[in-house]
Amino acid sequence: MPKAVACHRRARVRVARLLFGGPRRNERGTGLCTIRENTGLPGVISRPGALNLTLHNNYIAQGARVSERSDGIVPDHSLTGGAGWAYGTAPWLESGAYLPIYTVTQDRQLRFDGAEIRALFVVPHAERLPFFYGLNLAFGFHSSAFDAQPLTAEIRPIVGARLGLLRVTFNPVLETTFDGFANINFSPATLADYTLSSRWSIALEHYAELGTLHRFAAAADQRHELFFVTDYAREALSIEAGVGRGLTQASDDLTFKLIVSRDL
């Protein structure tokens, strides 16, 4: 199953492999790498009638030591995760939810942060095509500590191409808290992965938060994170592990992510 991703000082669960779909964050980044969302990365979905469970976790080893809000979560030494449920509804549609979304704070408190529902539309048999595309739509409800606005939505287009063993996928993600068109946030994500064998692959993933469509943030205030990821897959099980470095002052310096996915 594909895995997917970040936000304008807003929370999400960046689910790992760019939907393609990781990392999303809350306030100064408490994100799953990302719900973010690996949700559709290479445009591959669960087969019709199949149920999949994916566990996403991001641990921020070095991040901001204060929250941007008095009731927010401090990113440094926090773990954010979520259980992603996906059902193959049709050859071109996967229905899913992230429930629960949770955070373990730096003082080891477990907080439940909300839930998201989503629908992923793709071109059928994307894994066989040289060019693939799709669209993920998500709607979420979050606690005030996880997101300043409780209601959120995301539109995640998916476009990608294969060049031999290399695959490149791009998600020009739009995020909103229903506070006006001018405040829609642009958080693009890009993945380049290379197949080493039938079970192993490696990838570079770039997650960004550029600001609103009305006005991009200054370069120093934008978030840019680069992850090196390795994937192992066999039959109904896949495991993805990665490490990410922040490229700007506004980014978390060091993040680890782990995604385990299994067909049920």
mmCIF file of N, CA, C and O in Angstrom, residues 130-177:
data_model
loop_
_atom_site.group_PDB
_atom_site.id
_atom_site.type_symbol
_atom_site.label_atom_id
_atom_site.label_comp_id
_atom_site.label_asym_id
_atom_site.label_seq_id
_atom_site.Cartn_x
_atom_site.Cartn_y
_atom_site.Cartn_z
ATOM 1 N N PRO A 130 4.074 3.721 -17.338
ATOM 2 C CA PRO A 130 5.230 4.627 -17.304
ATOM 3 C C PRO A 130 4.878 5.999 -16.738
ATOM 4 O O PRO A 130 5.736 6.708 -16.215
ATOM 5 N N PHE A 131 3.590 6.371 -16.837
ATOM 6 C CA PHE A 131 3.115 7.640 -16.281
ATOM 7 C C PHE A 131 1.833 7.363 -15.517
ATOM 8 O O PHE A 131 0.970 6.622 -15.985
ATOM 9 N N PHE A 132 1.707 7.901 -14.309
ATOM 10 C CA PHE A 132 0.528 7.642 -13.501
ATOM 11 C C PHE A 132 0.082 8.933 -12.822
ATOM 12 O O PHE A 132 0.847 9.896 -12.694
ATOM 13 N N TYR A 133 -1.166 8.934 -12.370
ATOM 14 C CA TYR A 133 -1.726 10.130 -11.753
ATOM 15 C C TYR A 133 -2.876 9.728 -10.848
ATOM 16 O O TYR A 133 -3.403 8.606 -10.918
ATOM 17 N N GLY A 134 -3.261 10.654 -9.976
ATOM 18 C CA GLY A 134 -4.359 10.383 -9.064
ATOM 19 C C GLY A 134 -4.683 11.616 -8.239
ATOM 20 O O GLY A 134 -4.128 12.701 -8.437
ATOM 21 N N LEU A 135 -5.601 11.444 -7.283
ATOM 22 C CA LEU A 135 -6.026 12.553 -6.439
ATOM 23 C C LEU A 135 -6.488 11.994 -5.100
ATOM 24 O O LEU A 135 -7.307 11.071 -5.050
ATOM 25 N N ASN A 136 -5.946 12.560 -4.014
ATOM 26 C CA ASN A 136 -6.369 12.176 -2.671
ATOM 27 C C ASN A 136 -7.098 13.351 -2.021
ATOM 28 O O ASN A 136 -6.608 14.483 -2.029
ATOM 29 N N LEU A 137 -8.288 13.071 -1.473
ATOM 30 C CA LEU A 137 -9.077 14.071 -0.769
ATOM 31 C C LEU A 137 -9.203 13.637 0.677
ATOM 32 O O LEU A 137 -9.560 12.487 0.953
ATOM 33 N N ALA A 138 -8.919 14.539 1.622
ATOM 34 C CA ALA A 138 -8.969 14.187 3.048
ATOM 35 C C ALA A 138 -9.670 15.278 3.829
ATOM 36 O O ALA A 138 -9.565 16.470 3.517
ATOM 37 N N PHE A 139 -10.385 14.844 4.873
ATOM 38 C CA PHE A 139 -11.078 15.762 5.768
ATOM 39 C C PHE A 139 -10.786 15.301 7.188
ATOM 40 O O PHE A 139 -10.922 14.109 7.500
ATOM 41 N N GLY A 140 -10.368 16.246 8.068
ATOM 42 C CA GLY A 140 -9.970 15.845 9.410
ATOM 43 C C GLY A 140 -10.556 16.711 10.505
ATOM 44 O O GLY A 140 -10.952 17.866 10.284
ATOM 45 N N PHE A 141 -10.621 16.095 11.695
ATOM 46 C CA PHE A 141 -11.005 16.816 12.911
ATOM 47 C C PHE A 141 -9.897 16.588 13.933
ATOM 48 O O PHE A 141 -9.519 15.442 14.191
ATOM 49 N N HIS A 142 -9.366 17.695 14.519
ATOM 50 C CA HIS A 142 -8.207 17.594 15.399
ATOM 51 C C HIS A 142 -8.434 18.352 16.700
ATOM 52 O O HIS A 142 -9.193 19.324 16.742
ATOM 53 N N SER A 143 -7.744 17.917 17.738
ATOM 54 C CA SER A 143 -7.800 18.617 19.015
ATOM 55 C C SER A 143 -7.098 19.967 18.891
ATOM 56 O O SER A 143 -6.263 20.179 18.012
ATOM 57 N N SER A 144 -7.418 20.878 19.801
ATOM 58 C CA SER A 144 -6.844 22.222 19.748
ATOM 59 C C SER A 144 -5.336 22.208 19.976
ATOM 60 O O SER A 144 -4.618 23.078 19.483
ATOM 61 N N ALA A 145 -4.823 21.232 20.714
ATOM 62 C CA ALA A 145 -3.385 21.156 20.959
ATOM 63 C C ALA A 145 -2.636 20.726 19.707
ATOM 64 O O ALA A 145 -1.483 21.099 19.501
ATOM 65 N N PHE A 146 -3.286 19.939 18.859
ATOM 66 C CA PHE A 146 -2.646 19.422 17.657
ATOM 67 C C PHE A 146 -2.766 20.389 16.501
ATOM 68 O O PHE A 146 -1.884 20.487 15.662
ATOM 69 N N ASP A 147 -3.856 21.109 16.433
ATOM 70 C CA ASP A 147 -4.085 22.030 15.328
ATOM 71 C C ASP A 147 -4.873 23.223 15.836
ATOM 72 O O ASP A 147 -5.838 23.056 16.572
ATOM 73 N N ALA A 148 -4.464 24.412 15.432
ATOM 74 C CA ALA A 148 -5.144 25.622 15.889
ATOM 75 C C ALA A 148 -6.597 25.658 15.428
ATOM 76 O O ALA A 148 -7.453 26.244 16.086
ATOM 77 N N GLN A 149 -6.879 25.038 14.282
ATOM 78 C CA GLN A 149 -8.241 24.967 13.758
ATOM 79 C C GLN A 149 -8.681 23.503 13.760
ATOM 80 O O GLN A 149 -7.984 22.642 13.222
ATOM 81 N N PRO A 150 -9.827 23.181 14.349
ATOM 82 C CA PRO A 150 -10.210 21.775 14.491
ATOM 83 C C PRO A 150 -10.569 21.081 13.189
ATOM 84 O O PRO A 150 -10.372 19.878 13.045
ATOM 85 N N LEU A 151 -11.102 21.820 12.199
ATOM 86 C CA LEU A 151 -11.511 21.219 10.941
ATOM 87 C C LEU A 151 -10.487 21.528 9.852
ATOM 88 O O LEU A 151 -10.127 22.687 9.642
ATOM 89 N N THR A 152 -10.024 20.492 9.164
ATOM 90 C CA THR A 152 -9.020 20.664 8.123
ATOM 91 C C THR A 152 -9.406 19.847 6.894
ATOM 92 O O THR A 152 -10.161 18.877 6.988
ATOM 93 N N ALA A 153 -8.868 20.234 5.762
ATOM 94 C CA ALA A 153 -9.082 19.475 4.535
ATOM 95 C C ALA A 153 -7.825 19.566 3.685
ATOM 96 O O ALA A 153 -7.044 20.514 3.786
ATOM 97 N N GLU A 154 -7.652 18.551 2.843
ATOM 98 C CA GLU A 154 -6.465 18.493 1.993
ATOM 99 C C GLU A 154 -6.848 17.985 0.607
ATOM 100 O O GLU A 154 -7.634 17.057 0.471
ATOM 101 N N ILE A 155 -6.273 18.621 -0.412
ATOM 102 C CA ILE A 155 -6.355 18.146 -1.788
ATOM 103 C C ILE A 155 -4.941 17.807 -2.213
ATOM 104 O O ILE A 155 -4.061 18.670 -2.225
ATOM 105 N N ARG A 156 -4.706 16.532 -2.549
ATOM 106 C CA ARG A 156 -3.363 16.078 -2.886
ATOM 107 C C ARG A 156 -3.338 15.446 -4.277
ATOM 108 O O ARG A 156 -3.596 14.257 -4.439
ATOM 109 N N PRO A 157 -3.035 16.226 -5.308
ATOM 110 C CA PRO A 157 -2.847 15.628 -6.637
ATOM 111 C C PRO A 157 -1.604 14.743 -6.636
ATOM 112 O O PRO A 157 -0.650 14.978 -5.890
ATOM 113 N N ILE A 158 -1.613 13.733 -7.487
ATOM 114 C CA ILE A 158 -0.502 12.794 -7.596
ATOM 115 C C ILE A 158 -0.120 12.680 -9.065
ATOM 116 O O ILE A 158 -0.954 12.325 -9.901
ATOM 117 N N VAL A 159 1.115 12.992 -9.392
ATOM 118 C CA VAL A 159 1.610 12.785 -10.753
ATOM 119 C C VAL A 159 2.983 12.140 -10.656
ATOM 120 O O VAL A 159 3.783 12.474 -9.787
ATOM 121 N N GLY A 160 3.245 11.173 -11.524
ATOM 122 C CA GLY A 160 4.516 10.488 -11.448
ATOM 123 C C GLY A 160 4.886 9.801 -12.743
ATOM 124 O O GLY A 160 4.060 9.621 -13.642
ATOM 125 N N ALA A 161 6.169 9.411 -12.814
ATOM 126 C CA ALA A 161 6.674 8.741 -14.008
ATOM 127 C C ALA A 161 7.749 7.739 -13.608
ATOM 128 O O ALA A 161 8.420 7.903 -12.579
ATOM 129 N N ARG A 162 7.886 6.693 -14.415
ATOM 130 C CA ARG A 162 8.915 5.680 -14.207
ATOM 131 C C ARG A 162 9.923 5.742 -15.337
ATOM 132 O O ARG A 162 9.570 5.829 -16.513
ATOM 133 N N LEU A 163 11.193 5.665 -14.950
ATOM 134 C CA LEU A 163 12.290 5.627 -15.913
ATOM 135 C C LEU A 163 13.152 4.423 -15.547
ATOM 136 O O LEU A 163 14.082 4.530 -14.751
ATOM 137 N N GLY A 164 12.803 3.276 -16.073
ATOM 138 C CA GLY A 164 13.511 2.061 -15.700
ATOM 139 C C GLY A 164 13.236 1.717 -14.248
ATOM 140 O O GLY A 164 12.081 1.580 -13.829
ATOM 141 N N LEU A 165 14.296 1.612 -13.438
ATOM 142 C CA LEU A 165 14.162 1.281 -12.021
ATOM 143 C C LEU A 165 13.920 2.517 -11.156
ATOM 144 O O LEU A 165 13.737 2.406 -9.949
ATOM 145 N N LEU A 166 13.930 3.693 -11.761
ATOM 146 C CA LEU A 166 13.733 4.952 -11.042
ATOM 147 C C LEU A 166 12.282 5.409 -11.205
ATOM 148 O O LEU A 166 11.719 5.373 -12.301
ATOM 149 N N ARG A 167 11.690 5.864 -10.093
ATOM 150 C CA ARG A 167 10.335 6.408 -10.126
ATOM 151 C C ARG A 167 10.342 7.774 -9.444
ATOM 152 O O ARG A 167 10.911 7.936 -8.367
ATOM 153 N N VAL A 168 9.715 8.748 -10.065
ATOM 154 C CA VAL A 168 9.628 10.106 -9.514
ATOM 155 C C VAL A 168 8.155 10.464 -9.365
ATOM 156 O O VAL A 168 7.372 10.312 -10.308
ATOM 157 N N THR A 169 7.773 10.940 -8.156
ATOM 158 C CA THR A 169 6.379 11.288 -7.878
ATOM 159 C C THR A 169 6.316 12.672 -7.247
ATOM 160 O O THR A 169 7.158 13.023 -6.425
ATOM 161 N N PHE A 170 5.306 13.445 -7.637
ATOM 162 C CA PHE A 170 5.153 14.810 -7.133
ATOM 163 C C PHE A 170 3.740 15.005 -6.615
ATOM 164 O O PHE A 170 2.764 14.590 -7.250
ATOM 165 N N ASN A 171 3.626 15.609 -5.426
ATOM 166 C CA ASN A 171 2.338 15.964 -4.822
ATOM 167 C C ASN A 171 2.275 17.473 -4.593
ATOM 168 O O ASN A 171 2.868 17.978 -3.640
ATOM 169 N N PRO A 172 1.587 18.241 -5.412
ATOM 170 C CA PRO A 172 1.383 19.669 -5.136
ATOM 171 C C PRO A 172 0.201 19.834 -4.183
ATOM 172 O O PRO A 172 -0.932 20.087 -4.596
ATOM 173 N N VAL A 173 0.454 19.718 -2.881
ATOM 174 C CA VAL A 173 -0.603 19.593 -1.881
ATOM 175 C C VAL A 173 -1.183 20.958 -1.507
ATOM 176 O O VAL A 173 -0.438 21.914 -1.235
ATOM 177 N N LEU A 174 -2.509 21.026 -1.428
ATOM 178 C CA LEU A 174 -3.217 22.210 -0.953
ATOM 179 C C LEU A 174 -3.932 21.851 0.338
ATOM 180 O O LEU A 174 -4.649 20.841 0.398
ATOM 181 N N GLU A 175 -3.784 22.696 1.394
ATOM 182 C CA GLU A 175 -4.375 22.438 2.696
ATOM 183 C C GLU A 175 -5.174 23.658 3.143
ATOM 184 O O GLU A 175 -4.773 24.798 2.899
ATOM 185 N N THR A 176 -6.305 23.398 3.804
ATOM 186 C CA THR A 176 -7.144 24.503 4.249
ATOM 187 C C THR A 176 -7.755 24.205 5.602
ATOM 188 O O THR A 176 -7.962 23.037 5.958
ATOM 189 N N THR A 177 -8.014 25.255 6.356
ATOM 190 C CA THR A 177 -8.787 25.150 7.594
ATOM 191 C C THR A 177 -10.099 25.922 7.432
ATOM 192 O O THR A 177 -10.679 26.397 8.402
#
